[in-house]
PDB file of C-alpha atoms in Angstrom:
ATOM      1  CA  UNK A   1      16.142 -28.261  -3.339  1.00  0.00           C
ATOM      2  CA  UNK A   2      14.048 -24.892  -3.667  1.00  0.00           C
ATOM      3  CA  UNK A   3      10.877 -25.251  -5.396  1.00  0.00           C
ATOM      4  CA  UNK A   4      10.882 -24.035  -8.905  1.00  0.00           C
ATOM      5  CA  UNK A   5       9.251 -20.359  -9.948  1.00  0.00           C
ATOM      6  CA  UNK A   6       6.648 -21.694 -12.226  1.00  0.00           C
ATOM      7  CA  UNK A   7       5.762 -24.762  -9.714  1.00  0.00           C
ATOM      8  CA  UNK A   8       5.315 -21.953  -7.412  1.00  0.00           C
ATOM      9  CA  UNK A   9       3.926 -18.755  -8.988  1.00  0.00           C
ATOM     10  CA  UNK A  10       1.501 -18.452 -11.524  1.00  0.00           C
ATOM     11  CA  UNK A  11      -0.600 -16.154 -13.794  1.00  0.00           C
ATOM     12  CA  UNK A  12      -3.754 -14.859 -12.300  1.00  0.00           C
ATOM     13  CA  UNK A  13      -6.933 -15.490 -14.321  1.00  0.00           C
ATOM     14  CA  UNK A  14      -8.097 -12.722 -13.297  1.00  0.00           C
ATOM     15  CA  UNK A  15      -5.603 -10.002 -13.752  1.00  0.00           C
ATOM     16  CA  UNK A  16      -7.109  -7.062 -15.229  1.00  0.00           C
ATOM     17  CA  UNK A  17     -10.146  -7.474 -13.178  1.00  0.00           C
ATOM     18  CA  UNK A  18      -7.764  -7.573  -9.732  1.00  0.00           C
ATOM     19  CA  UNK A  19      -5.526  -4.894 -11.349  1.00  0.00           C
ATOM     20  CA  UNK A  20      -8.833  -2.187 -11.508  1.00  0.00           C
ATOM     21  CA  UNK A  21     -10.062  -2.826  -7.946  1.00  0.00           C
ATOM     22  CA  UNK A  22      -6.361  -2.119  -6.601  1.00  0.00           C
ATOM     23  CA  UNK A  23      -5.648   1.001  -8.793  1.00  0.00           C
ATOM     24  CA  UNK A  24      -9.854   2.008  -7.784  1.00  0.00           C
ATOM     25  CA  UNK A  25      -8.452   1.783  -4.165  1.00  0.00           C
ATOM     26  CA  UNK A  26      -5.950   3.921  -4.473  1.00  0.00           C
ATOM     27  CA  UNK A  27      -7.351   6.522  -6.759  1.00  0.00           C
ATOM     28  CA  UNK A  28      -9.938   6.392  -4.087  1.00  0.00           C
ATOM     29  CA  UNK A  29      -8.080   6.861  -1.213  1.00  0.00           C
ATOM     30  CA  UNK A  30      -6.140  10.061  -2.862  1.00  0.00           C
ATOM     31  CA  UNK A  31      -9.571  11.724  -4.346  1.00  0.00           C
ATOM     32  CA  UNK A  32     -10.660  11.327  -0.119  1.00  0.00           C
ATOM     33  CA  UNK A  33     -13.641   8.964  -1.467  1.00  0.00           C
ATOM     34  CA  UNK A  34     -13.067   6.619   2.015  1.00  0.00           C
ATOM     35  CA  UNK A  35     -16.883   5.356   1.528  1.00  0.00           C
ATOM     36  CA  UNK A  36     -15.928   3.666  -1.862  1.00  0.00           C
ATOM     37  CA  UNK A  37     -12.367   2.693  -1.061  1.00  0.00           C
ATOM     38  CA  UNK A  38     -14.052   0.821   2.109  1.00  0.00           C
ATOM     39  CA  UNK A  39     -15.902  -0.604  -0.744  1.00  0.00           C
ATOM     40  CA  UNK A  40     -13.540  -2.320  -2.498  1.00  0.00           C
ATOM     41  CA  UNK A  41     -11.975  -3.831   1.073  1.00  0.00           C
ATOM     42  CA  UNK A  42     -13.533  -7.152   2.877  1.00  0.00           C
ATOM     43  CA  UNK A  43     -15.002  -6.572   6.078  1.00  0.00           C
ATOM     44  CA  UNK A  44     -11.651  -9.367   7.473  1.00  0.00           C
ATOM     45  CA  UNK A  45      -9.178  -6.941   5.394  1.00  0.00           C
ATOM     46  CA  UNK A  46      -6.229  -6.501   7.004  1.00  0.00           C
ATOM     47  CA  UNK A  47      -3.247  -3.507   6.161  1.00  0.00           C
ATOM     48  CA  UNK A  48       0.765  -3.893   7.040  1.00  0.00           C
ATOM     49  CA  UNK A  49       2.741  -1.451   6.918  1.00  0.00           C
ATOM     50  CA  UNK A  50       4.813   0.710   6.317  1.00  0.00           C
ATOM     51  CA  UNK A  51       6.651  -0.577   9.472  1.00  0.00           C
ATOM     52  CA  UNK A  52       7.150  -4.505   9.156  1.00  0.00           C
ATOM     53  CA  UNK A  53       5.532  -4.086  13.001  1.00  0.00           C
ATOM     54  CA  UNK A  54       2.504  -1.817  11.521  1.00  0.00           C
ATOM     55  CA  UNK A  55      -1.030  -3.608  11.039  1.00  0.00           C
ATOM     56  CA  UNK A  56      -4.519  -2.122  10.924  1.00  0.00           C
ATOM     57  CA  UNK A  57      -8.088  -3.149  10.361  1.00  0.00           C
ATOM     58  CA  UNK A  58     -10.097  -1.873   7.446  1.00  0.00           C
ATOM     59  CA  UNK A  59     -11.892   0.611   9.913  1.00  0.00           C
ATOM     60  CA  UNK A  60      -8.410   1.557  11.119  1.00  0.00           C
ATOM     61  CA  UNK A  61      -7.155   2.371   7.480  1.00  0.00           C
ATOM     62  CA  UNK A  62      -9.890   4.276   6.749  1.00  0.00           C
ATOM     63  CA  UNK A  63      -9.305   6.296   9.968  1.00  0.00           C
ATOM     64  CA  UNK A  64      -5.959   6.754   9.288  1.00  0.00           C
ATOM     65  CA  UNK A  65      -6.495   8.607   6.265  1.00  0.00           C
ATOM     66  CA  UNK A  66      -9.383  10.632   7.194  1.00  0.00           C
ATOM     67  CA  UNK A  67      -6.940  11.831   9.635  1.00  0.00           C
ATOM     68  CA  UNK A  68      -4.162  12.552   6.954  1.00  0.00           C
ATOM     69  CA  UNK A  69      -6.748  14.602   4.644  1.00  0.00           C
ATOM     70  CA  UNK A  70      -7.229  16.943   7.630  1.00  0.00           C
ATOM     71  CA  UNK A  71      -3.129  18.320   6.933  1.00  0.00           C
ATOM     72  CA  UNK A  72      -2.511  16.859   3.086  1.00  0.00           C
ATOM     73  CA  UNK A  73      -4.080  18.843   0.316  1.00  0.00           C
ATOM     74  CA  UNK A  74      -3.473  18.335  -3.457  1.00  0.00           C
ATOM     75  CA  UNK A  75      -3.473  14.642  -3.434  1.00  0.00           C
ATOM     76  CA  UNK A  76      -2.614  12.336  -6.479  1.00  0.00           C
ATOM     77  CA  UNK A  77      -1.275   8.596  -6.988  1.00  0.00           C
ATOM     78  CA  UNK A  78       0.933   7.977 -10.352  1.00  0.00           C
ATOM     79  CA  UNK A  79       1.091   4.297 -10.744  1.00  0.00           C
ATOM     80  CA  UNK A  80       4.619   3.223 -12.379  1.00  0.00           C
ATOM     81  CA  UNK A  81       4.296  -0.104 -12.740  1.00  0.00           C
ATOM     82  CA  UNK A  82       1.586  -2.982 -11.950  1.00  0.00           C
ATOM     83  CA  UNK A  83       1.827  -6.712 -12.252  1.00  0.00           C
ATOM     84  CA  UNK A  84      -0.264  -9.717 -11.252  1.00  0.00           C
ATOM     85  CA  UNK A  85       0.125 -12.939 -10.762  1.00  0.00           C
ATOM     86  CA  UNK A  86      -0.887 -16.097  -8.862  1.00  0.00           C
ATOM     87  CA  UNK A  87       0.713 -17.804  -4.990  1.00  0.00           C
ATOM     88  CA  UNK A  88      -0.196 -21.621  -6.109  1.00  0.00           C
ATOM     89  CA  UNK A  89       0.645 -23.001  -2.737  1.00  0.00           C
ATOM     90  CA  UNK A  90       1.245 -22.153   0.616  1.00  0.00           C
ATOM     91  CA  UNK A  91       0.017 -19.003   3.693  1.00  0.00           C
ATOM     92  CA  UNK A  92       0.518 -16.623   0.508  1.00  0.00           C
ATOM     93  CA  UNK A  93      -1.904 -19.035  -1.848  1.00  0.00           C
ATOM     94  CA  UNK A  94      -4.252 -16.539  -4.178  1.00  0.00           C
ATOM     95  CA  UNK A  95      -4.192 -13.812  -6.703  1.00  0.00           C
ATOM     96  CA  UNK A  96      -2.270 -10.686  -6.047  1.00  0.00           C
ATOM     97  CA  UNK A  97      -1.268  -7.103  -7.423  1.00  0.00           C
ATOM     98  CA  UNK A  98       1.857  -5.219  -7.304  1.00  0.00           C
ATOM     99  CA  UNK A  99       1.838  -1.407  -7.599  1.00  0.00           C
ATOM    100  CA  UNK A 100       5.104   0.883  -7.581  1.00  0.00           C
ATOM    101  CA  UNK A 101       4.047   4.284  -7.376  1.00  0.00           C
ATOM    102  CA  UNK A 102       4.715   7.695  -5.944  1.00  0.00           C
ATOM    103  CA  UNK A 103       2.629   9.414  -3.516  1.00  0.00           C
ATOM    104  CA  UNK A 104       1.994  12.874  -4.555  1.00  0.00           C
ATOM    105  CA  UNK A 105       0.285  16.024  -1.897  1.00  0.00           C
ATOM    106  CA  UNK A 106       1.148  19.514  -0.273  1.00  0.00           C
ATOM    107  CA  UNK A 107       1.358  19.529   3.547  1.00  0.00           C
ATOM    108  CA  UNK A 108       2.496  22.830   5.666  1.00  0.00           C
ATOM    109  CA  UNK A 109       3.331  24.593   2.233  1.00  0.00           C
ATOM    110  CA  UNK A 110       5.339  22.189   0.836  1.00  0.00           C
ATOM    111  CA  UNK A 111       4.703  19.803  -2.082  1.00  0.00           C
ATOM    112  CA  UNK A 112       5.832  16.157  -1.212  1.00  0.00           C
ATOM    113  CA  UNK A 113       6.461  13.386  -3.086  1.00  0.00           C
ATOM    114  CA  UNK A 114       6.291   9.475  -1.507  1.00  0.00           C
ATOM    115  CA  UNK A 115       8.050   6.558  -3.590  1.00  0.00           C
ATOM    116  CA  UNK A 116       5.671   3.429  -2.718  1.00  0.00           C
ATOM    117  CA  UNK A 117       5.048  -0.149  -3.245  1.00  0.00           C
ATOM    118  CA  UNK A 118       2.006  -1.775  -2.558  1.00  0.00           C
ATOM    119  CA  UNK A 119       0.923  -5.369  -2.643  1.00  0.00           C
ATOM    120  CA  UNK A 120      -2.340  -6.621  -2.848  1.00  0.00           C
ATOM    121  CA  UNK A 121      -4.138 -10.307  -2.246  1.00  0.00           C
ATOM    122  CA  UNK A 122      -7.450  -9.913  -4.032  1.00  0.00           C
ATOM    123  CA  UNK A 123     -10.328 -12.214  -3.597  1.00  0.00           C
ATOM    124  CA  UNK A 124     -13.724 -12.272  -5.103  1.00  0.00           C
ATOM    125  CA  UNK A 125     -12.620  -8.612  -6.306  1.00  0.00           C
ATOM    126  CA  UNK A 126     -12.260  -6.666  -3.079  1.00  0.00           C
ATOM    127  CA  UNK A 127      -8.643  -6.539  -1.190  1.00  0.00           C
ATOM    128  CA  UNK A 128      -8.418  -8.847   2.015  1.00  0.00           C
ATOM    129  CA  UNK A 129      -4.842  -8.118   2.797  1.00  0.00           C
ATOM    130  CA  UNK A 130      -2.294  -5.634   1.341  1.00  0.00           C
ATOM    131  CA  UNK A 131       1.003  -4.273   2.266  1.00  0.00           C
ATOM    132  CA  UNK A 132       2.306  -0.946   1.591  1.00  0.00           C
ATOM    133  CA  UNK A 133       6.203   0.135   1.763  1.00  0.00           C
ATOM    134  CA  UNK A 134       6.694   4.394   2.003  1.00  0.00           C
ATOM    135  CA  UNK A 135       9.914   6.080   1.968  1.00  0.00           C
ATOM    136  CA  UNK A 136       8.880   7.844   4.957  1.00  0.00           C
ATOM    137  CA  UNK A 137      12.331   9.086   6.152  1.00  0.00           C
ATOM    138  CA  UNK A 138      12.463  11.637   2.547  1.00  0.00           C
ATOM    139  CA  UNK A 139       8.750  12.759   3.690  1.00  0.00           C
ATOM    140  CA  UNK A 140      10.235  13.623   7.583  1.00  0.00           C
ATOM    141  CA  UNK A 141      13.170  15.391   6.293  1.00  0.00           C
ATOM    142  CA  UNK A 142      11.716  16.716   3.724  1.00  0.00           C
ATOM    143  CA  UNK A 143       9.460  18.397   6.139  1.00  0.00           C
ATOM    144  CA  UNK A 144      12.378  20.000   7.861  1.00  0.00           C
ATOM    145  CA  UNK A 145      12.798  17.999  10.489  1.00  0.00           C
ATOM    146  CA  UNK A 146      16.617  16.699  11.272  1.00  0.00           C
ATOM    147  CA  UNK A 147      17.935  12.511  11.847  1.00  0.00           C
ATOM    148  CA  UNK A 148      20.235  12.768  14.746  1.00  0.00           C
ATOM    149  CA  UNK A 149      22.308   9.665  15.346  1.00  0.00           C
ATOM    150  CA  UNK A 150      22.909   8.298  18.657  1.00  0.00           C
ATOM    151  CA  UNK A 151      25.271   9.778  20.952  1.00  0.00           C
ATOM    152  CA  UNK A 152      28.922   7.890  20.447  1.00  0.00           C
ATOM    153  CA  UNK A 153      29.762   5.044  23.351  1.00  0.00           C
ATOM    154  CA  UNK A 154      33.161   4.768  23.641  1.00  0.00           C
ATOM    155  CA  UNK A 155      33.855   0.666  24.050  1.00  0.00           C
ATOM    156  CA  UNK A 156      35.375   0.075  27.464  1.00  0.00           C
TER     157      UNK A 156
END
């Protein structure tokens, strides 16, 4: 028998407090403020994402997007929807946020828009792991460049 949801999942006592440092992150991140997004990350933090294969240290992440502000201009986050609540038991055990957003900036001329969801385990009020999910395939084509499928194979 599956464990039941409330036996399992909680509400996190600290919710609005968990809820600011995630949407600070990420308002950070899109102003270009790396120093205090790096701030609100644990020196252990860990990133997934957006591949399921994708993983990256905090000094990594912060890389990463010094890398992207050299090519994306006009940056914003619009948050959708947050929630938070509490793992009781288990690898997943602590308080965590859940943003759905979309990823606004311009990049080669063109304004582009990324759907996102990101997920947040905070602790002591900084971010030790998150995971972030990007439509990235409507960013590449939206950028002009073209899926091609596999050749066919004709089954022998």
């Amino acid at each position: 028998m599956p464990p039941r949801y409330k036996d399992v999942v909680g509400e996190n006592p600290t919710a609005d407090a968990d809820i600011q440092v995630v949407t600070n992150y990420l308002n950070q991140l899109a102003a270009g403020n790396l120093d205090k997004a790096k701030m609100l990350l644990t020196d252990t933090y860990r990133g997934y994402g957006p591949a399921a294969t994708d993983s990256a240290t905090r000094d990594k992440v912060m890389a990463q997007w010094e890398q992207r502000y050299k090519t994306q201009l006009n940056r914003k986050v619009r948050f959708e929807g947050q929630t938070a609540f509490q793992v009781k038991t288990g690898r997943l055990r602590g308080n965590w946020v859940s943003t759905w957003g979309e990823y606004t900036f311009t990049d080669a001329g063109k304004t582009l828009k990324a759907p996102f969801q990101h997920i947040a385990h905070v602790t002591k009020g900084k971010i030790d792991v998150d995971r972030t999910y990007v439509d990235n395939l409507s960013l590449t084509l939206a950028l002009g460049y073209k899926l091609t499928p596999p050749a066919a194979t004709t089954a022998k």
